[in-house]
Amino acid sequence: MNQITSKIAGTGSALPKTILTNKELETLVDTSDAWIQERTGIKERRIAKNQENTSDLAIAAAQKALKNANLSANDIDFIIVATFTPDSIMPNTACLVQAALHADHAVCFDLNAACSGFLFALQTAHAYICSGLARHILIIGSENISKTLNWNDRKTCILFGDGAGAVVLSISDSSKHALLDFETGSDGTRSNVLTLSGFQKSFLQMDGQEVFKFAVRKVPEIILTLTQRNHLCPEEIDWYFLHQANARILTSVAKRLSLPLDKFPSNLSSYGNTSAASIPILLDEYHNSHKLLPGQKIILSGFGGGLTWGSCLISW
Ligand code: COA
């Protein structure tokens, strides 16, 4: 009998309909479409309507992921929502998703690790499945960041967008189709670099250059740790799904690893930085367009406030 492990069985995503372009931002703050595109790679982002909550996006993404996995809500043992912008402190957003889906058997909780939230939730769910506590887990990265932004602060408001991405993680007995390994970490001594002291009561604040330096140093480091531990070289990885924070971070990581940029999918130009949602949204786009082939090696990598970071090696 093979060892029990976990695999991604389905993906889904949901984005608000409203588009906010760089040109429109020019009317709000002292910025330009050219500056934003050159410094970040972002052209536009999606913005949730006033009454559109993190849970609404999460529910829509989760429904698609369940359908894609050919499972019903009744099959789900846990729902984990990775978010730093929950609808409310209590109840948690995962419980709101459960109620909407009628996932009556699920245990539901939120997990906050900012832009690393999806990776941390994936590792948590993987551990539940490997320990025999669960067979199917719904993991959703969902954010409503626009409501936390100071729309007079050009250093932050141009970067972020709203959205949700979901995966169903299911039990697997084959390492050919499985999550293979994780490398995760945190450094709370650098918590001041990216902050939001109280959701709906304060604004997101960021030392952009510090975050940038942290990302371009830490991401290649954890990717190399993960590949070396699994006797792979970076070239043998087919795809690197990095958190979508800034196109220059993707370019810099690719350069430091001496890899072609076309191994690094990106949708930054359309959605900006959607924090915990960015990796599952991108994964869903690639899965849906049949770009991911069975057996391909994939690395997911998240990094962000906390500071936090995490990578996962997958055999698709
Ligand atoms: N439009 C026009 N000018 C802007 C601007 C904007 N939106 N934002 C900043 N500037 C100006 C600055 O005021 C500064 O002007 P000065 O030289 O007259 O003081 C100049 O552009 C350069 O600012 P700087 O902060 O050095 O720019 P940068 O190249 O570091 O780019 C970020 C800023 C925020 C785009 C970049 O640091 C970044 O992406 N960091 C990572 C952020 C991130 O990923 N956060 C989430 C992590 S999960």
Short mmCIF file of C-alpha atoms and ligand atoms in Angstrom, two decimals:
data_model
loop_
_atom_site.label_atom_id
_atom_site.label_comp_id
_atom_site.label_asym_id
_atom_site.label_seq_id
_atom_site.Cartn_x
_atom_site.Cartn_y
_atom_site.Cartn_z
CA MET A 1 0.00 0.00 0.00
CA ASN A 2 1.44 3.35 -1.02
CA GLN A 3 1.77 6.16 1.48
CA ILE A 4 -1.23 8.49 1.70
CA THR A 5 -0.61 11.92 0.22
CA SER A 6 -2.69 14.73 -1.31
CA LYS A 7 -3.33 16.08 -4.81
CA ILE A 8 -5.08 19.07 -6.33
CA ALA A 9 -8.32 17.62 -7.68
CA GLY A 10 -10.00 20.80 -8.92
CA THR A 11 -9.58 24.56 -9.26
CA GLY A 12 -11.87 27.60 -9.56
CA SER A 13 -11.70 31.38 -9.43
CA ALA A 14 -13.94 34.43 -9.27
CA LEU A 15 -13.24 38.09 -9.94
CA PRO A 16 -15.38 41.19 -9.47
CA LYS A 17 -16.75 42.60 -12.73
CA THR A 18 -15.65 46.20 -12.11
CA ILE A 19 -12.34 47.09 -13.77
CA LEU A 20 -10.20 49.98 -12.54
CA THR A 21 -7.57 50.98 -15.13
CA ASN A 22 -4.31 52.85 -14.54
CA LYS A 23 -5.79 55.70 -16.59
CA GLU A 24 -8.67 55.96 -14.12
CA LEU A 25 -6.16 55.95 -11.22
CA GLU A 26 -4.50 58.99 -12.79
CA THR A 27 -7.64 60.92 -11.84
CA LEU A 28 -7.38 59.83 -8.18
CA VAL A 29 -3.67 60.21 -7.33
CA ASP A 30 -0.52 61.78 -8.77
CA THR A 31 0.56 58.83 -10.91
CA SER A 32 0.66 57.74 -14.54
CA ASP A 33 -0.21 54.67 -16.55
CA ALA A 34 3.40 54.62 -17.82
CA TRP A 35 4.91 54.70 -14.28
CA ILE A 36 2.64 51.94 -12.99
CA GLN A 37 3.23 49.68 -15.97
CA GLU A 38 6.99 50.21 -15.94
CA ARG A 39 7.46 49.80 -12.16
CA THR A 40 4.89 47.01 -11.56
CA GLY A 41 3.60 45.45 -14.81
CA ILE A 42 0.01 46.24 -13.77
CA LYS A 43 -2.46 47.68 -16.31
CA GLU A 44 -5.76 47.24 -14.47
CA ARG A 45 -7.26 45.53 -11.44
CA ARG A 46 -10.72 44.32 -10.35
CA ILE A 47 -12.58 46.13 -7.57
CA ALA A 48 -15.39 44.57 -5.53
CA LYS A 49 -18.62 46.55 -5.27
CA ASN A 50 -19.54 48.02 -1.86
CA GLN A 51 -21.90 45.21 -0.98
CA GLU A 52 -19.64 42.52 -2.54
CA ASN A 53 -17.80 40.70 0.24
CA THR A 54 -14.78 38.42 0.51
CA SER A 55 -17.22 35.55 1.18
CA ASP A 56 -19.17 36.25 -2.05
CA LEU A 57 -16.01 35.90 -4.13
CA ALA A 58 -14.93 32.87 -2.08
CA ILE A 59 -18.28 31.11 -2.59
CA ALA A 60 -18.22 31.67 -6.36
CA ALA A 61 -14.63 30.35 -6.65
CA ALA A 62 -15.41 27.37 -4.38
CA GLN A 63 -18.46 26.34 -6.44
CA LYS A 64 -16.33 26.22 -9.58
CA ALA A 65 -13.55 24.25 -7.85
CA LEU A 66 -16.04 21.66 -6.54
CA LYS A 67 -17.56 21.24 -10.00
CA ASN A 68 -14.11 20.97 -11.55
CA ALA A 69 -13.19 18.25 -9.01
CA ASN A 70 -16.48 16.40 -9.68
CA LEU A 71 -17.35 16.51 -5.99
CA SER A 72 -20.36 17.72 -4.07
CA ALA A 73 -20.29 20.01 -1.04
CA ASN A 74 -21.22 17.01 1.10
CA ASP A 75 -17.84 15.41 0.33
CA ILE A 76 -15.88 18.27 1.93
CA ASP A 77 -14.31 17.62 5.36
CA PHE A 78 -12.68 21.04 5.92
CA ILE A 79 -13.00 24.52 4.45
CA ILE A 80 -10.02 26.81 4.95
CA VAL A 81 -10.23 30.41 3.76
CA ALA A 82 -6.89 32.20 3.50
CA THR A 83 -7.54 35.93 3.81
CA PHE A 84 -6.43 39.08 5.58
CA THR A 85 -9.68 40.80 4.59
CA PRO A 86 -12.44 38.61 6.09
CA ASP A 87 -16.06 39.83 5.98
CA SER A 88 -15.91 40.06 9.78
CA ILE A 89 -13.73 38.91 12.65
CA MET A 90 -16.56 36.60 13.74
CA PRO A 91 -18.07 34.57 12.17
CA ASN A 92 -15.13 33.48 10.08
CA THR A 93 -15.49 33.63 6.30
CA ALA A 94 -15.12 29.84 5.93
CA CYS A 95 -18.36 29.34 7.92
CA LEU A 96 -20.16 31.73 5.54
CA VAL A 97 -18.89 29.68 2.61
CA GLN A 98 -20.03 26.48 4.31
CA ALA A 99 -23.55 27.83 4.82
CA ALA A 100 -23.86 28.95 1.20
CA LEU A 101 -22.58 25.65 -0.19
CA HIS A 102 -24.42 23.42 2.33
CA ALA A 103 -21.13 21.69 3.09
CA ASP A 104 -22.71 20.33 6.24
CA HIS A 105 -19.87 17.99 7.29
CA ALA A 106 -17.08 20.52 6.96
CA VAL A 107 -14.98 22.00 9.76
CA CYS A 108 -14.41 25.63 8.85
CA PHE A 109 -11.80 28.21 9.73
CA ASP A 110 -9.90 31.18 8.32
CA LEU A 111 -6.14 31.44 8.14
CA ASN A 112 -4.24 34.74 7.89
CA ALA A 113 -0.71 34.80 6.57
CA ALA A 114 -1.24 37.71 4.15
CA CYS A 115 0.11 36.94 0.68
CA SER A 116 1.52 33.58 1.88
CA GLY A 117 -1.93 32.58 3.15
CA PHE A 118 -2.75 30.22 0.30
CA LEU A 119 0.56 28.35 0.70
CA PHE A 120 0.09 28.03 4.46
CA ALA A 121 -3.50 26.81 3.99
CA LEU A 122 -2.33 24.30 1.39
CA GLN A 123 0.30 22.95 3.80
CA THR A 124 -2.26 22.75 6.62
CA ALA A 125 -4.73 20.87 4.42
CA HIS A 126 -1.98 18.55 3.16
CA ALA A 127 -1.09 17.69 6.77
CA TYR A 128 -4.76 16.93 7.61
CA ILE A 129 -5.04 14.59 4.62
CA CYS A 130 -1.70 12.84 5.22
CA SER A 131 -2.63 12.23 8.87
CA GLY A 132 -5.90 10.54 7.83
CA LEU A 133 -8.14 13.29 9.27
CA ALA A 134 -9.66 14.29 5.94
CA ARG A 135 -10.25 13.08 2.38
CA HIS A 136 -11.32 16.31 0.63
CA ILE A 137 -10.54 19.88 1.68
CA LEU A 138 -11.64 23.13 0.08
CA ILE A 139 -8.93 25.80 0.22
CA ILE A 140 -9.86 29.31 -0.86
CA GLY A 141 -7.70 32.42 -1.11
CA SER A 142 -10.12 35.35 -1.16
CA GLU A 143 -9.49 39.07 -0.72
CA ASN A 144 -11.32 42.36 -0.74
CA ILE A 145 -8.24 44.57 -0.46
CA SER A 146 -9.73 47.63 -2.14
CA LYS A 147 -11.69 48.43 1.03
CA THR A 148 -8.44 48.61 3.07
CA LEU A 149 -6.63 51.01 0.73
CA ASN A 150 -5.97 54.70 1.17
CA TRP A 151 -6.95 55.96 -2.28
CA ASN A 152 -4.82 59.08 -1.67
CA ASP A 153 -1.63 57.01 -1.20
CA ARG A 154 -0.07 56.37 -4.60
CA LYS A 155 2.55 54.06 -3.07
CA THR A 156 -0.07 51.44 -2.20
CA CYS A 157 -3.39 52.01 -3.99
CA ILE A 158 -2.00 51.28 -7.46
CA LEU A 159 -0.78 47.80 -6.55
CA PHE A 160 -3.72 45.79 -5.26
CA GLY A 161 -6.95 44.23 -6.54
CA ASP A 162 -9.80 41.99 -5.35
CA GLY A 163 -10.52 38.35 -6.24
CA ALA A 164 -10.70 34.73 -5.14
CA GLY A 165 -9.14 31.44 -6.17
CA ALA A 166 -9.94 27.97 -4.84
CA VAL A 167 -8.61 24.44 -5.01
CA VAL A 168 -9.98 21.12 -3.80
CA LEU A 169 -7.23 19.06 -2.18
CA SER A 170 -8.05 15.33 -2.22
CA ILE A 171 -6.48 12.16 -0.91
CA SER A 172 -4.03 10.47 -3.32
CA ASP A 173 -2.05 7.26 -3.13
CA SER A 174 0.31 8.10 -5.99
CA SER A 175 3.34 10.36 -5.77
CA LYS A 176 2.97 10.86 -9.55
CA HIS A 177 0.00 13.14 -8.88
CA ALA A 178 0.68 14.76 -5.53
CA LEU A 179 1.96 17.60 -3.41
CA LEU A 180 5.54 16.44 -2.82
CA ASP A 181 7.15 18.87 -0.37
CA PHE A 182 6.88 22.27 1.34
CA GLU A 183 9.33 24.91 2.53
CA THR A 184 7.67 27.56 4.72
CA GLY A 185 8.77 30.18 7.24
CA SER A 186 8.07 33.46 9.03
CA ASP A 187 9.99 36.37 10.52
CA GLY A 188 7.89 38.32 13.00
CA THR A 189 10.75 40.69 13.80
CA ARG A 190 9.99 42.36 10.45
CA SER A 191 6.25 42.73 11.00
CA ASN A 192 6.37 46.51 10.53
CA VAL A 193 7.14 46.28 6.80
CA LEU A 194 3.55 45.56 5.73
CA THR A 195 0.67 46.33 8.10
CA LEU A 196 -3.09 46.70 8.43
CA SER A 197 -3.87 47.34 12.08
CA GLY A 198 -7.65 46.91 11.96
CA PHE A 199 -9.73 45.84 8.97
CA GLN A 200 -12.30 48.54 8.00
CA LYS A 201 -10.77 50.89 10.60
CA SER A 202 -7.35 51.63 9.11
CA PHE A 203 -5.40 51.55 5.86
CA LEU A 204 -2.88 49.09 4.51
CA GLN A 205 0.65 50.48 4.87
CA MET A 206 3.81 49.23 3.23
CA ASP A 207 7.53 49.84 2.90
CA GLY A 208 7.59 48.86 -0.78
CA GLN A 209 11.35 48.74 -1.19
CA GLU A 210 11.85 46.52 1.88
CA VAL A 211 9.17 44.10 0.65
CA PHE A 212 10.76 44.08 -2.77
CA LYS A 213 14.26 43.31 -1.41
CA PHE A 214 12.87 40.60 0.88
CA ALA A 215 10.98 38.90 -1.99
CA VAL A 216 13.81 38.83 -4.50
CA ARG A 217 16.20 37.37 -1.88
CA LYS A 218 13.87 34.92 -0.09
CA VAL A 219 11.95 33.40 -3.02
CA PRO A 220 15.01 32.06 -4.93
CA GLU A 221 16.42 30.82 -1.60
CA ILE A 222 13.37 28.69 -0.74
CA ILE A 223 13.02 27.46 -4.32
CA LEU A 224 16.63 26.23 -4.23
CA THR A 225 16.10 24.60 -0.82
CA LEU A 226 13.05 22.78 -2.15
CA THR A 227 14.61 21.64 -5.43
CA GLN A 228 17.88 20.51 -3.82
CA ARG A 229 16.06 18.56 -1.10
CA ASN A 230 14.14 16.73 -3.84
CA HIS A 231 17.19 16.09 -6.04
CA LEU A 232 15.95 18.38 -8.79
CA CYS A 233 17.62 21.32 -10.48
CA PRO A 234 15.57 24.51 -11.12
CA GLU A 235 15.54 23.82 -14.89
CA GLU A 236 13.62 20.56 -14.30
CA ILE A 237 10.64 22.48 -12.91
CA ASP A 238 8.09 23.12 -15.66
CA TRP A 239 6.23 26.03 -14.05
CA TYR A 240 6.83 28.52 -11.25
CA PHE A 241 3.56 29.96 -9.97
CA LEU A 242 4.74 32.88 -7.85
CA HIS A 243 2.57 35.23 -5.84
CA GLN A 244 1.69 38.07 -8.21
CA ALA A 245 3.06 41.18 -6.49
CA ASN A 246 5.19 42.94 -9.09
CA ALA A 247 6.40 41.91 -12.56
CA ARG A 248 9.91 43.06 -11.62
CA ILE A 249 9.95 40.54 -8.75
CA LEU A 250 9.13 37.74 -11.22
CA THR A 251 11.88 38.93 -13.60
CA SER A 252 14.41 39.21 -10.81
CA VAL A 253 13.64 35.73 -9.39
CA ALA A 254 13.89 34.18 -12.88
CA LYS A 255 17.23 35.93 -13.43
CA ARG A 256 18.65 34.86 -10.05
CA LEU A 257 17.72 31.25 -10.86
CA SER A 258 19.05 31.62 -14.44
CA LEU A 259 15.67 30.53 -15.81
CA PRO A 260 13.62 31.80 -18.78
CA LEU A 261 10.76 34.10 -17.76
CA ASP A 262 8.26 31.96 -19.70
CA LYS A 263 8.41 29.40 -16.86
CA PHE A 264 6.80 32.10 -14.66
CA PRO A 265 3.11 32.57 -15.54
CA SER A 266 1.66 36.00 -14.77
CA ASN A 267 -1.70 37.74 -14.78
CA LEU A 268 -0.52 40.83 -12.92
CA SER A 269 -1.40 43.12 -15.81
CA SER A 270 -5.11 42.27 -15.46
CA TYR A 271 -5.57 41.80 -11.71
CA GLY A 272 -2.70 43.46 -9.80
CA ASN A 273 -1.77 41.94 -6.43
CA THR A 274 -4.71 39.95 -5.01
CA SER A 275 -2.70 38.64 -2.02
CA ALA A 276 -3.81 35.14 -0.90
CA ALA A 277 -5.93 34.81 -4.05
CA SER A 278 -3.22 35.42 -6.63
CA ILE A 279 -1.69 31.93 -6.84
CA PRO A 280 -4.96 29.94 -6.99
CA ILE A 281 -6.43 32.36 -9.57
CA LEU A 282 -3.39 31.90 -11.80
CA LEU A 283 -3.38 28.14 -11.25
CA ASP A 284 -7.05 28.00 -12.24
CA GLU A 285 -6.39 29.96 -15.44
CA TYR A 286 -3.61 27.58 -16.46
CA HIS A 287 -5.51 24.45 -15.42
CA ASN A 288 -8.62 25.58 -17.32
CA SER A 289 -6.67 26.30 -20.47
CA HIS A 290 -5.08 22.82 -20.30
CA LYS A 291 -1.53 24.18 -20.00
CA LEU A 292 -0.70 21.91 -17.05
CA LEU A 293 0.13 18.36 -18.12
CA PRO A 294 0.08 15.22 -15.95
CA GLY A 295 3.42 14.62 -14.27
CA GLN A 296 4.72 18.15 -14.81
CA LYS A 297 6.73 19.54 -11.90
CA ILE A 298 5.35 22.79 -10.52
CA ILE A 299 6.52 25.08 -7.74
CA LEU A 300 4.12 27.49 -6.04
CA SER A 301 5.72 30.31 -4.06
CA GLY A 302 4.09 32.91 -1.81
CA PHE A 303 5.61 35.75 0.21
CA GLY A 304 4.29 38.74 2.11
CA GLY A 305 3.33 40.46 5.33
CA GLY A 306 4.38 38.99 8.65
CA LEU A 307 6.89 38.53 7.12
CA THR A 308 5.86 35.14 5.79
CA TRP A 309 6.94 32.90 2.92
CA GLY A 310 6.24 29.46 1.55
CA SER A 311 6.84 27.18 -1.42
CA CYS A 312 5.29 23.89 -2.48
CA LEU A 313 6.61 21.33 -4.98
CA ILE A 314 3.88 19.53 -6.95
CA SER A 315 3.84 16.65 -9.38
CA TRP A 316 0.71 17.61 -11.35
N1 COA B 1 3.21 56.89 -9.32
C1 COA B 1 4.23 57.72 -9.61
N2 COA B 1 5.30 57.86 -8.82
C2 COA B 1 5.35 57.09 -7.72
C3 COA B 1 4.33 56.19 -7.37
C4 COA B 1 3.23 56.12 -8.23
N3 COA B 1 2.19 55.29 -8.00
N4 COA B 1 4.67 55.58 -6.23
C5 COA B 1 5.86 56.05 -5.86
N5 COA B 1 6.27 56.98 -6.74
C6 COA B 1 7.51 57.77 -6.73
C7 COA B 1 8.08 57.91 -5.34
O1 COA B 1 7.48 58.96 -4.62
C8 COA B 1 9.52 58.17 -5.66
O2 COA B 1 9.65 59.53 -6.00
P1 COA B 1 10.93 60.39 -5.47
O3 COA B 1 12.11 59.69 -6.09
O4 COA B 1 10.64 61.73 -6.00
O5 COA B 1 10.88 60.25 -3.99
C9 COA B 1 9.77 57.35 -6.91
O6 COA B 1 8.50 57.08 -7.49
C10 COA B 1 10.45 56.04 -6.64
O7 COA B 1 9.80 55.41 -5.54
P2 COA B 1 10.23 53.99 -5.04
O8 COA B 1 9.44 53.67 -3.82
O9 COA B 1 11.72 53.95 -4.98
O10 COA B 1 9.74 53.11 -6.27
P3 COA B 1 10.01 51.60 -6.53
O11 COA B 1 10.71 51.42 -7.79
O12 COA B 1 10.55 50.91 -5.31
O13 COA B 1 8.54 51.06 -6.76
C11 COA B 1 6.88 49.78 -5.61
C12 COA B 1 7.59 51.12 -5.71
C13 COA B 1 5.86 49.87 -4.49
C14 COA B 1 6.15 49.54 -6.93
C15 COA B 1 7.91 48.66 -5.38
O14 COA B 1 8.74 49.00 -4.30
C16 COA B 1 7.27 47.36 -5.08
O15 COA B 1 6.54 46.80 -5.89
N6 COA B 1 7.55 46.77 -3.91
C17 COA B 1 6.99 45.52 -3.50
C18 COA B 1 5.60 45.75 -3.03
C19 COA B 1 4.84 44.50 -2.85
O16 COA B 1 5.03 43.58 -3.59
N7 COA B 1 3.97 44.47 -1.86
C20 COA B 1 3.14 43.37 -1.58
C21 COA B 1 3.95 42.22 -1.15
S1 COA B 1 3.02 40.83 -0.89
#
